[in-house]
Coordinates of C-alpha atoms in Angstrom, one line a residue:
Chain A
M1 CA 122.8 125.9 95.1
K2 CA 121.4 127.1 91.6
N3 CA 120.9 123.8 90.0
E4 CA 120.9 120.2 90.4
Q5 CA 124.4 119.7 89.1
Q6 CA 125.6 122.1 91.9
F7 CA 124.3 119.8 94.4
L8 CA 125.6 116.7 92.7
D9 CA 129.2 118.2 92.6
L10 CA 128.9 119.2 96.3
I11 CA 127.7 115.7 97.2
D12 CA 130.6 114.2 95.2
S13 CA 133.0 116.3 97.1
Y14 CA 131.9 114.7 100.4
F15 CA 130.7 111.1 99.6
V16 CA 132.9 108.4 98.2
R17 CA 132.1 107.0 94.8
E18 CA 133.5 103.6 95.3
H19 CA 132.8 100.9 97.8
D20 CA 133.2 97.1 98.1
F21 CA 129.3 96.7 98.0
L22 CA 128.7 99.1 95.0
Q23 CA 129.1 97.7 91.7
L24 CA 127.6 100.6 89.9
G25 CA 127.6 104.0 91.4
R26 CA 125.6 107.1 91.4
G27 CA 124.5 108.6 87.9
D28 CA 122.6 105.8 86.3
D29 CA 118.9 104.8 86.4
C30 CA 119.8 102.7 89.5
A31 CA 122.9 101.9 91.6
V32 CA 124.0 98.2 91.7
L33 CA 124.6 96.7 95.1
A34 CA 126.2 93.2 95.6
A35 CA 126.7 90.8 98.5
G36 CA 126.7 87.6 96.5
N37 CA 123.9 88.4 93.9
Q38 CA 123.3 91.9 92.8
Y39 CA 120.4 94.3 93.5
C40 CA 119.8 97.4 91.5
V41 CA 118.4 100.3 93.7
S42 CA 116.8 103.7 92.7
S43 CA 114.9 106.4 94.9
D44 CA 112.5 109.0 93.5
L45 CA 110.6 111.8 95.1
F46 CA 106.9 112.6 94.1
L47 CA 105.8 115.9 95.8
E48 CA 102.8 117.9 95.7
D49 CA 103.0 121.1 93.6
Y50 CA 106.4 120.0 92.4
H51 CA 105.6 116.7 90.7
F52 CA 101.9 116.7 90.8
R53 CA 98.8 118.8 91.4
R54 CA 96.0 117.7 93.5
K55 CA 93.9 120.0 91.3
Y56 CA 93.9 117.3 88.6
F57 CA 95.5 114.2 90.1
S58 CA 93.0 112.0 91.9
A59 CA 94.2 110.1 94.9
A60 CA 94.4 107.0 92.8
D61 CA 96.5 108.7 90.1
I62 CA 99.0 110.0 92.9
G63 CA 99.4 106.5 94.3
Y64 CA 99.8 105.0 91.0
K65 CA 102.3 107.4 89.6
A66 CA 104.5 107.7 92.8
L67 CA 105.3 104.0 92.3
A68 CA 105.2 103.9 88.5
V69 CA 108.0 106.3 88.1
N70 CA 110.1 104.2 90.4
I71 CA 109.3 101.0 88.5
S72 CA 110.4 102.8 85.3
D73 CA 114.1 103.3 86.7
I74 CA 114.2 99.6 87.1
A75 CA 112.9 99.2 83.5
G76 CA 115.7 101.4 82.4
M77 CA 118.2 98.9 83.8
G78 CA 116.6 96.1 81.7
A79 CA 115.7 94.6 85.2
K80 CA 112.6 93.4 87.1
P81 CA 111.4 95.2 90.3
V82 CA 111.1 93.0 93.3
A83 CA 110.6 95.3 96.4
F84 CA 110.2 98.9 97.5
T85 CA 110.2 101.0 100.6
M86 CA 108.0 104.0 101.0
D87 CA 108.4 107.1 103.1
L88 CA 105.0 108.9 103.1
M89 CA 104.5 112.7 103.9
A90 CA 100.7 112.7 104.9
P91 CA 99.0 116.1 105.5
A92 CA 96.3 115.9 108.3
D93 CA 93.6 117.4 105.9
L94 CA 93.3 114.2 103.6
D95 CA 90.3 111.9 104.5
D96 CA 90.2 108.1 104.7
A97 CA 88.6 108.0 101.4
F98 CA 91.6 109.8 99.8
W99 CA 94.1 107.1 101.4
D100 CA 92.0 104.3 100.6
E101 CA 92.1 105.3 96.9
F102 CA 95.7 106.2 97.1
F103 CA 96.9 102.7 98.6
K104 CA 94.5 100.6 96.4
S105 CA 95.8 102.1 93.3
M106 CA 99.4 101.7 94.3
G107 CA 98.8 98.3 95.7
N108 CA 97.3 97.2 92.3
L109 CA 100.3 98.4 90.4
A110 CA 102.6 96.5 92.9
R111 CA 100.6 93.4 92.5
Q112 CA 100.6 93.7 88.7
N113 CA 104.5 94.0 88.8
D114 CA 104.7 91.3 91.6
I115 CA 106.5 93.8 93.9
V116 CA 106.4 93.8 97.7
L117 CA 106.4 96.8 100.0
A118 CA 109.3 96.1 102.3
G119 CA 109.0 98.9 104.8
G120 CA 109.1 102.7 105.1
D121 CA 108.1 105.6 107.2
I122 CA 105.1 107.8 107.7
S123 CA 105.1 111.4 109.1
R124 CA 102.6 114.3 109.2
A125 CA 103.8 116.9 106.8
D126 CA 102.4 120.2 105.3
K127 CA 102.0 118.8 101.8
L128 CA 101.4 115.4 100.6
G129 CA 104.7 113.6 99.3
V130 CA 106.1 110.2 98.5
S131 CA 109.6 108.9 98.7
I132 CA 110.1 105.5 97.2
S133 CA 113.2 103.3 97.1
I134 CA 112.9 100.4 94.8
F135 CA 114.9 97.2 94.2
G136 CA 115.4 95.2 91.1
V137 CA 117.3 92.0 90.1
S138 CA 118.2 90.9 86.6
G139 CA 118.6 87.6 85.0
S140 CA 121.7 86.2 83.3
T141 CA 122.3 89.1 81.3
G142 CA 123.0 91.6 84.0
F143 CA 121.9 95.2 84.2
I144 CA 122.2 97.5 81.2
H145 CA 124.1 100.8 82.1
R146 CA 124.3 104.1 80.5
T147 CA 127.2 105.5 78.6
N148 CA 128.1 102.3 77.1
C149 CA 127.4 103.0 73.4
N150 CA 129.7 103.1 70.3
H151 CA 130.0 105.4 67.3
G152 CA 127.5 104.2 64.7
D153 CA 125.2 102.5 67.2
I154 CA 121.5 102.9 66.4
L155 CA 119.7 105.3 68.8
F156 CA 116.2 103.8 69.6
L157 CA 113.1 104.7 71.5
V158 CA 110.2 102.4 72.7
G159 CA 107.2 104.7 73.6
D160 CA 105.9 108.2 73.0
T161 CA 107.9 111.3 73.5
G162 CA 106.4 114.6 74.0
L163 CA 103.0 113.0 74.9
A164 CA 103.3 113.5 78.7
R165 CA 104.5 117.1 78.4
T166 CA 101.4 117.8 76.2
G167 CA 99.3 116.4 78.8
R168 CA 100.9 118.4 81.6
L169 CA 100.6 121.7 79.5
A170 CA 97.0 121.0 78.6
L171 CA 96.1 120.0 82.4
E172 CA 97.8 123.1 83.5
E173 CA 95.8 125.2 81.1
H174 CA 92.4 123.5 81.1
G175 CA 92.3 121.4 84.2
L176 CA 90.6 117.9 83.7
A177 CA 88.7 119.2 80.8
A178 CA 91.9 118.6 78.8
R179 CA 90.9 114.9 79.1
D180 CA 88.2 115.4 76.4
T181 CA 90.5 117.1 73.9
Y182 CA 93.8 115.2 74.5
P183 CA 92.8 112.0 76.2
A184 CA 96.0 110.0 75.4
A185 CA 98.4 113.0 76.5
V186 CA 96.4 113.4 79.8
A187 CA 96.7 109.7 80.5
A188 CA 100.4 109.8 79.7
H189 CA 100.8 112.5 82.4
L190 CA 98.6 110.9 85.1
R191 CA 99.2 107.4 84.6
P192 CA 102.6 106.7 82.8
K193 CA 103.0 103.1 82.1
P194 CA 106.5 101.7 83.0
K195 CA 108.0 99.4 80.4
V196 CA 109.4 96.5 82.5
L197 CA 108.8 93.8 80.0
I198 CA 110.0 95.8 77.1
G199 CA 113.1 96.6 79.3
T200 CA 113.9 92.9 79.9
L201 CA 113.3 92.0 76.2
L202 CA 115.8 94.8 75.2
N203 CA 118.2 93.4 77.7
A204 CA 118.0 89.8 76.3
A205 CA 118.3 91.3 72.8
G206 CA 121.8 92.8 73.6
V207 CA 121.2 96.4 73.4
S208 CA 124.5 98.5 74.4
S209 CA 122.9 101.1 76.7
L210 CA 119.4 101.9 78.0
M211 CA 117.7 104.5 80.3
D212 CA 114.2 105.4 81.1
L213 CA 113.3 108.7 79.4
S214 CA 112.2 111.0 82.2
D215 CA 113.5 114.5 81.4
G216 CA 113.1 114.6 77.6
L217 CA 115.4 113.5 74.7
A218 CA 117.3 116.8 74.8
R219 CA 118.3 116.2 78.4
D220 CA 118.3 112.5 78.5
I221 CA 120.3 111.7 75.2
P222 CA 123.5 113.3 76.4
R223 CA 123.1 111.3 79.8
L224 CA 122.6 108.1 77.8
L225 CA 125.6 108.6 75.5
G226 CA 128.1 110.3 77.8
P227 CA 130.5 113.2 77.1
D228 CA 132.3 111.4 74.2
F229 CA 129.4 110.9 71.7
G230 CA 126.6 112.9 70.2
A231 CA 123.6 111.9 68.1
D232 CA 121.9 112.6 64.7
I233 CA 118.2 112.4 65.4
Q234 CA 115.7 111.9 62.6
L235 CA 112.2 112.5 63.8
S236 CA 109.1 113.5 61.8
A237 CA 105.8 114.7 63.0
D238 CA 104.0 111.6 61.8
Q239 CA 106.0 109.5 64.3
L240 CA 104.4 111.5 67.2
N241 CA 101.1 110.9 68.9
S242 CA 98.2 112.6 67.2
N243 CA 97.4 114.4 70.6
V244 CA 100.9 116.0 70.3
I245 CA 100.1 117.2 66.8
A246 CA 96.7 118.5 67.9
Y247 CA 97.8 120.4 70.8
A248 CA 100.9 121.9 68.8
R249 CA 98.4 123.1 66.1
D250 CA 95.9 124.3 68.7
T251 CA 98.6 126.4 70.6
G252 CA 101.0 127.4 67.7
L253 CA 103.8 125.4 69.1
D254 CA 106.3 123.2 67.0
P255 CA 105.3 119.5 67.7
L256 CA 108.9 118.4 67.1
E257 CA 110.2 120.8 69.9
I258 CA 107.6 119.4 72.3
A259 CA 108.8 116.0 71.4
I260 CA 112.4 116.8 71.8
L261 CA 111.9 118.7 75.1
G262 CA 109.5 116.1 76.3
G263 CA 109.8 115.2 80.0
E264 CA 108.1 112.5 82.1
D265 CA 107.4 110.1 79.2
Y266 CA 108.9 107.0 80.9
A267 CA 109.6 105.6 77.3
L268 CA 112.9 103.5 77.1
L269 CA 115.8 105.1 75.3
G270 CA 118.7 103.2 74.2
T271 CA 121.5 102.3 71.8
V272 CA 122.2 99.0 69.9
S273 CA 125.0 98.0 67.6
P274 CA 123.8 98.0 63.9
F275 CA 125.4 94.6 63.7
E276 CA 123.4 93.2 66.6
A277 CA 120.1 95.0 66.1
G278 CA 118.0 92.2 64.7
K279 CA 116.5 90.9 68.0
A280 CA 116.1 94.5 69.4
E281 CA 114.3 95.6 66.2
S282 CA 111.6 92.9 67.0
V283 CA 110.9 94.1 70.3
P284 CA 107.2 95.7 70.2
G285 CA 107.4 99.4 69.7
F286 CA 111.1 99.5 68.8
T287 CA 111.6 102.8 66.9
R288 CA 114.9 104.0 65.4
I289 CA 115.1 107.7 66.0
G290 CA 118.9 108.3 64.9
H291 CA 122.4 107.1 65.3
V292 CA 125.4 107.9 67.6
T293 CA 128.0 110.2 66.2
Q294 CA 131.6 111.0 67.3
T295 CA 130.9 114.5 67.9
P296 CA 129.1 115.5 71.1
G297 CA 125.9 117.5 70.6
L298 CA 122.5 116.7 69.1
T299 CA 121.3 117.5 65.6
V300 CA 117.6 117.0 64.7
N301 CA 116.8 116.5 61.1
G302 CA 120.2 117.9 60.4
H303 CA 119.8 121.1 62.5
P304 CA 121.8 121.5 65.6
F305 CA 119.6 121.4 68.8
T306 CA 120.7 123.7 71.5
A307 CA 117.7 124.4 73.8
Q308 CA 117.7 122.7 77.1
G309 CA 115.0 120.1 78.0
F310 CA 112.9 120.1 81.2
D311 CA 114.9 120.5 84.4
H312 CA 112.7 119.3 87.2
F313 CA 114.9 121.1 89.7
S314 CA 115.3 124.6 88.4
K315 CA 111.7 124.8 87.4
Chain B
M1 CA 93.5 108.5 109.1
K2 CA 93.7 109.3 112.8
N3 CA 96.9 107.6 113.7
E4 CA 99.8 105.6 112.3
Q5 CA 98.2 102.2 112.9
Q6 CA 95.2 103.1 110.7
F7 CA 97.6 103.9 107.8
L8 CA 99.5 100.6 108.5
D9 CA 96.3 98.5 108.6
L10 CA 95.0 100.2 105.4
I11 CA 98.4 99.5 103.7
D12 CA 98.2 95.9 104.9
S13 CA 94.8 95.5 103.2
Y14 CA 96.3 96.5 99.8
F15 CA 99.9 95.3 99.8
V16 CA 101.0 91.7 100.1
R17 CA 103.2 90.8 103.0
E18 CA 105.0 87.8 101.6
H19 CA 107.2 87.5 98.6
D20 CA 110.0 85.4 97.3
F21 CA 112.6 88.1 97.8
L22 CA 111.3 89.1 101.2
Q23 CA 112.8 87.1 104.1
L24 CA 111.6 89.5 106.8
G25 CA 108.6 91.7 106.1
R26 CA 107.3 95.2 107.4
G27 CA 107.3 95.9 111.1
D28 CA 110.8 95.2 112.3
D29 CA 113.7 97.8 112.3
C30 CA 114.5 96.8 108.7
A31 CA 113.2 94.4 106.2
V32 CA 115.4 91.7 104.9
L33 CA 115.7 91.1 101.0
A34 CA 117.4 88.2 99.7
A35 CA 118.8 87.1 96.3
G36 CA 121.5 84.8 97.2
N37 CA 123.0 86.8 100.0
Q38 CA 120.7 89.0 102.3
Y39 CA 120.3 92.7 102.7
C40 CA 118.5 94.4 105.4
V41 CA 116.8 97.7 104.4
S42 CA 115.1 100.5 106.3
S43 CA 113.7 103.9 105.3
D44 CA 113.2 107.1 107.5
L45 CA 111.8 110.5 107.0
F46 CA 113.6 113.6 108.5
L47 CA 111.3 116.6 108.1
E48 CA 111.7 120.3 109.0
D49 CA 109.2 121.2 111.9
Y50 CA 108.2 117.5 112.3
H51 CA 111.5 115.9 113.2
F52 CA 113.7 118.9 113.6
R53 CA 113.6 122.7 113.8
R54 CA 116.0 125.0 111.9
K55 CA 115.8 127.2 114.9
Y56 CA 118.2 125.2 117.0
F57 CA 119.5 122.5 114.5
S58 CA 122.6 123.7 112.4
A59 CA 123.0 122.5 108.9
A60 CA 125.6 120.1 110.2
D61 CA 123.3 118.8 112.8
I62 CA 120.6 118.1 110.3
G63 CA 122.8 116.4 107.8
Y64 CA 124.2 114.3 110.6
K65 CA 121.0 113.2 112.3
A66 CA 119.0 112.5 109.0
L67 CA 121.7 109.6 108.4
A68 CA 122.3 108.7 112.0
V69 CA 118.7 107.7 112.6
N70 CA 118.9 105.5 109.6
I71 CA 122.2 104.0 110.7
S72 CA 120.4 103.2 114.1
D73 CA 117.8 101.1 112.3
I74 CA 120.7 98.9 111.0
A75 CA 122.3 98.8 114.4
G76 CA 118.9 97.6 115.7
M77 CA 119.3 94.4 113.5
G78 CA 122.7 93.7 114.7
A79 CA 124.0 94.4 111.3
K80 CA 126.5 96.7 109.7
P81 CA 125.3 99.6 107.2
V82 CA 127.0 99.3 103.8
A83 CA 125.1 101.8 101.4
F84 CA 122.1 104.4 101.3
T85 CA 120.0 106.2 98.9
M86 CA 118.8 109.9 99.8
D87 CA 116.0 111.7 98.5
L88 CA 116.4 115.4 99.3
M89 CA 113.7 118.2 99.5
A90 CA 115.6 121.4 99.1
P91 CA 113.9 124.8 99.5
A92 CA 115.2 127.6 97.5
D93 CA 116.2 129.9 100.3
L94 CA 119.0 127.8 101.8
D95 CA 122.4 129.1 100.7
D96 CA 125.5 127.3 99.4
A97 CA 127.2 127.5 102.9
F98 CA 124.2 125.7 104.5
W99 CA 124.5 122.8 101.9
D100 CA 128.3 122.6 102.2
E101 CA 127.9 122.0 106.1
F102 CA 124.9 119.6 105.6
F103 CA 126.8 117.4 103.3
K104 CA 130.2 117.8 104.9
S105 CA 128.7 116.5 108.1
M106 CA 126.6 113.7 106.6
G107 CA 129.7 112.7 104.6
N108 CA 131.8 112.4 107.7
L109 CA 129.1 110.2 109.4
A110 CA 129.0 108.0 106.2
R111 CA 132.8 107.8 106.0
Q112 CA 133.1 107.0 109.8
N113 CA 130.7 104.1 109.3
D114 CA 132.2 103.1 105.8
I115 CA 128.8 103.7 104.1
V116 CA 128.5 104.7 100.5
L117 CA 125.7 106.9 99.0
A118 CA 124.4 104.9 96.1
G119 CA 121.9 107.4 94.6
G120 CA 118.8 109.5 95.1
D121 CA 116.7 112.2 94.1
I122 CA 116.7 116.0 94.7
S123 CA 113.6 118.3 94.3
R124 CA 112.7 121.7 95.2
A125 CA 110.3 121.7 98.2
D126 CA 108.7 124.3 100.5
K127 CA 110.5 122.9 103.5
L128 CA 113.7 121.0 104.1
G129 CA 113.4 117.2 104.2
V130 CA 115.4 114.2 103.9
S131 CA 114.2 110.7 103.2
I132 CA 117.0 108.0 103.4
S133 CA 116.8 104.3 102.5
I134 CA 119.6 102.3 104.0
F135 CA 121.2 98.9 103.4
G136 CA 123.0 96.7 105.9
V137 CA 124.6 93.2 105.9
S138 CA 125.2 90.8 108.7
G139 CA 128.0 88.2 109.5
S140 CA 127.4 84.5 109.9
T141 CA 125.0 85.3 113.0
G142 CA 122.2 86.8 110.6
F143 CA 119.8 89.5 111.7
I144 CA 118.3 89.9 115.1
H145 CA 114.6 90.3 114.8
R146 CA 112.0 91.6 117.2
T147 CA 109.3 89.5 118.9
N148 CA 111.7 86.7 119.5
C149 CA 111.9 86.6 123.3
N150 CA 110.9 84.0 125.9
H151 CA 109.3 84.4 129.2
G152 CA 111.9 85.0 131.8
D153 CA 114.4 86.7 129.3
I154 CA 116.4 89.5 130.6
L155 CA 115.3 92.9 129.2
F156 CA 118.4 95.2 128.6
L157 CA 119.2 98.5 127.2
V158 CA 122.5 99.9 126.1
G159 CA 122.4 103.7 126.0
D160 CA 120.5 106.4 127.8
T161 CA 116.7 106.7 127.9
G162 CA 114.9 110.0 128.4
L163 CA 118.0 112.0 127.7
A164 CA 117.0 113.1 124.0
R165 CA 113.6 113.8 125.3
T166 CA 115.0 116.0 128.0
G167 CA 117.1 117.8 125.2
R168 CA 114.2 118.3 122.9
L169 CA 112.0 119.7 125.7
A170 CA 114.8 122.0 126.9
L171 CA 115.6 123.2 123.3
E172 CA 112.0 124.0 122.6
E173 CA 111.8 126.0 125.8
H174 CA 115.1 127.7 125.8
G175 CA 116.6 127.3 122.3
L176 CA 120.3 126.7 122.1
A177 CA 120.8 128.3 125.5
A178 CA 119.7 124.9 126.9
R179 CA 123.2 123.8 125.8
D180 CA 124.8 125.5 128.8
T181 CA 122.4 123.9 131.4
Y182 CA 121.7 120.4 129.7
P183 CA 124.7 119.8 127.5
A184 CA 124.3 116.0 127.3
A185 CA 120.7 116.1 126.8
V186 CA 120.9 118.7 123.9
A187 CA 123.8 116.7 122.3
A188 CA 121.6 113.5 122.5
H189 CA 118.7 115.3 120.6
L190 CA 120.9 117.1 118.0
R191 CA 123.6 114.4 117.5
P192 CA 122.4 110.8 118.5
K193 CA 125.2 108.2 118.2
P194 CA 124.0 105.0 116.4
K195 CA 125.2 102.0 118.1
V196 CA 126.5 99.8 115.1
L197 CA 129.5 98.1 117.0
I198 CA 127.3 97.5 120.0
G199 CA 124.7 95.9 117.9
T200 CA 127.1 93.6 116.1
L201 CA 128.6 92.6 119.6
L202 CA 125.2 91.9 120.9
N203 CA 124.5 89.9 117.8
A204 CA 127.6 87.8 118.3
A205 CA 126.6 87.5 122.0
G206 CA 123.4 85.5 120.9
V207 CA 120.7 87.9 122.3
S208 CA 117.2 86.8 121.5
S209 CA 115.6 90.1 120.1
L210 CA 116.8 93.6 119.5
M211 CA 115.5 96.9 118.2
D212 CA 116.7 100.5 118.2
L213 CA 114.8 102.6 120.9
S214 CA 113.4 105.5 118.8
D215 CA 109.9 106.1 120.3
G216 CA 110.6 105.5 124.0
L217 CA 110.5 102.6 126.2
A218 CA 106.7 102.6 126.8
R219 CA 106.0 102.3 123.1
D220 CA 109.0 100.2 122.0
I221 CA 108.9 97.6 124.6
P222 CA 105.6 96.2 123.4
R223 CA 106.9 96.3 119.9
L224 CA 110.0 94.4 121.0
L225 CA 108.1 91.7 122.9
G226 CA 105.1 91.2 120.6
P227 CA 101.5 90.7 121.7
D228 CA 102.2 87.5 124.0
F229 CA 104.5 88.9 126.5
G230 CA 105.0 91.9 128.9
A231 CA 107.8 93.2 131.0
D232 CA 108.5 94.0 134.7
I233 CA 110.8 97.0 134.6
Q234 CA 113.2 97.8 137.4
L235 CA 114.5 101.5 136.8
S236 CA 115.8 103.9 139.5
A237 CA 116.7 107.5 139.0
D238 CA 120.3 106.9 139.7
Q239 CA 120.5 104.9 136.4
L240 CA 119.4 108.0 134.5
N241 CA 121.8 110.6 133.1
S242 CA 122.2 113.6 135.5
N243 CA 120.8 116.0 132.9
V244 CA 117.4 114.1 133.1
I245 CA 117.6 114.4 136.9
A246 CA 118.3 118.1 136.7
Y247 CA 115.7 118.8 134.1
A248 CA 113.1 116.9 136.0
R249 CA 113.9 118.9 139.2
D250 CA 114.0 122.2 137.3
T251 CA 110.5 121.7 135.9
G252 CA 108.7 119.5 138.5
L253 CA 108.6 116.5 136.2
D254 CA 109.0 112.9 137.3
P255 CA 112.5 111.8 136.0
L256 CA 111.2 108.1 135.8
E257 CA 108.3 109.3 133.5
I258 CA 110.8 111.1 131.2
A259 CA 112.9 108.1 131.1
I260 CA 110.0 105.7 130.2
L261 CA 108.2 108.0 127.7
G262 CA 111.6 108.8 126.3
G263 CA 111.8 109.1 122.5
E264 CA 114.6 109.5 119.9
D265 CA 117.3 108.0 122.3
Y266 CA 118.6 105.5 119.6
A267 CA 119.8 103.2 122.4
L268 CA 119.5 99.5 121.8
L269 CA 116.8 97.5 123.4
G270 CA 116.9 93.8 123.6
T271 CA 116.1 90.6 125.3
V272 CA 118.6 87.8 126.2
S273 CA 117.9 84.3 127.7
P274 CA 119.3 84.4 131.5
F275 CA 121.1 81.1 130.6
E276 CA 123.0 82.6 127.7
A277 CA 123.5 86.3 129.2
G278 CA 127.2 86.0 129.9
K279 CA 128.6 87.3 126.7
A280 CA 126.0 90.0 126.3
E281 CA 126.5 91.4 129.8
S282 CA 130.2 91.8 129.0
V283 CA 129.1 94.2 126.1
P284 CA 130.1 97.7 127.1
G285 CA 127.0 99.8 128.4
F286 CA 124.8 96.6 128.9
T287 CA 122.2 97.5 131.5
R288 CA 119.6 95.1 132.8
I289 CA 116.3 96.9 133.2
G290 CA 113.9 94.1 133.8
H291 CA 112.6 90.9 132.6
V292 CA 110.0 89.5 130.1
T293 CA 106.7 88.2 131.8
Q294 CA 103.9 86.0 130.5
T295 CA 101.4 88.8 131.1
P296 CA 101.2 91.6 128.4
G297 CA 101.6 95.1 129.6
L298 CA 104.4 96.9 131.5
T299 CA 105.1 97.4 135.2
V300 CA 107.7 99.9 136.3
N301 CA 109.1 99.2 139.8
G302 CA 106.0 97.1 140.5
H303 CA 103.3 99.6 139.3
P304 CA 101.3 99.2 136.0
F305 CA 102.4 101.8 133.4
T306 CA 99.7 102.7 131.1
A307 CA 100.4 106.1 129.6
Q308 CA 101.6 106.0 126.0
G309 CA 105.0 107.0 124.9
F310 CA 106.0 109.4 122.2
D311 CA 104.0 109.2 118.9
H312 CA 105.7 110.9 116.1
F313 CA 102.6 110.6 113.9
S314 CA 99.8 111.9 116.1
K315 CA 102.0 114.7 117.5

């Protein structure tokens, strides 16, 4: 298997996509299960040396982020997380102080979001890893899916783009010393803030589609829009966090390219009809970044954007 | 952390055990979530070199067993599995033929059980690993919990004990050549059969408690009974599979000790009131192995049994 898509195609060839209990299938932020009321469910891996480095992630950072990235998938449905299960891969060399920090930090995040740990499994393993499955519910407005936009819809973002990528690049280069130079970027990579409340507000505001921005605008916008639509993006450097600008200047990179490639920002990305945008525009942090076109593909400030964003898998 | 219990205690200190959406909390085969109707949910790891060896597990065996052990947890609730999510840790060195066999085999098991793959995550990793979360529903009789027995209840088993342990020991010693000498034991380790139909029949028959036997009678009986009860077990060698007897004879081990220590049998272990046992006794494979006592601890054929069964974690 050369890339994630090959895995997904093979899986599709052997696993049904429709089922009485499955209201929304694979491919969105979460699946939706129903027996009476509906649950959305999502599952994410958080693996040492693939998703985090122990060199600059503290035990508390790891415990926090493993759960935060899962909560973000629930936010991407405009839903509220209620419970999760955790499968923990625990190397023998980590001491009790490590685990205390790890669970305390994760437990705090769970408490802040009023989520219960429902169960899981623990095993020895060579490297530290966490696999979490998370469950969410929605109010009367249901869940917000991907690929539900229309031509002319406003494309919007709530949260930063490119900031976590800046943090990751700076941490890889300078270790925790990067914290002094790019504090917001480092925080965005180590402790991303899932936007549950924003997601439920956008849901109530009637946006047409929504997802959490985990792999960067270049990869995630096509996933949001589906194969029939494209987007014209208008993005200027002064919309970016000053850490992104500073890092781009220090390294000779293009700040807009960092912002478009992004990755792990866990911002919310969505579309809303221009005729129903009033409520959504009043959601804190709502930023219009472009509009939906009838031609697939992305243009950024009028220029076609072809480079691929961050691919966790082929990395 | 020296053992699993230390992890569980630490987790309990940082994560709440009660929640509006949690009807049954951590510590049973599954948790039960409810928003309107109820789901039971469980999560299990299946990791290379910790839960399986690629030396004698084929791709098809791994794909099968990773899902089968999760289905078994649903069977342990007397429930029916409906959906699962899969987090896949995929080393780069496995070829497409491996993945085709892996998914085909898992997909067949999913189809046979009418379960849908609802979502998940895939990442590169150093070693092959699968983390599955599975969801189940029950009919009008609800879910069967652990620690719900009474003094005098019949302790019963449906399925073999010690057979999968025999298979694992023989495979570790002889590799796949063990298949010729102990075919049933090798099959029990590579391809355990989850007992969903049996579980639903036991549920309808009104048994008082039920669990899937994954860590052997010595460890799992106390988990089934809870801290207030013990069990007198009556078990004779002629109740064991002939492969267990043969392996014990060939290696000088005690067949009853293999049977009591067991591990990974995925049989169903439960209790039923002697006054309501009629229906349960007619379930295919129902075998009375003892009764519940008011004194905690186990006796086997009148002798106290103190050795600990198989502990996946401290292994």
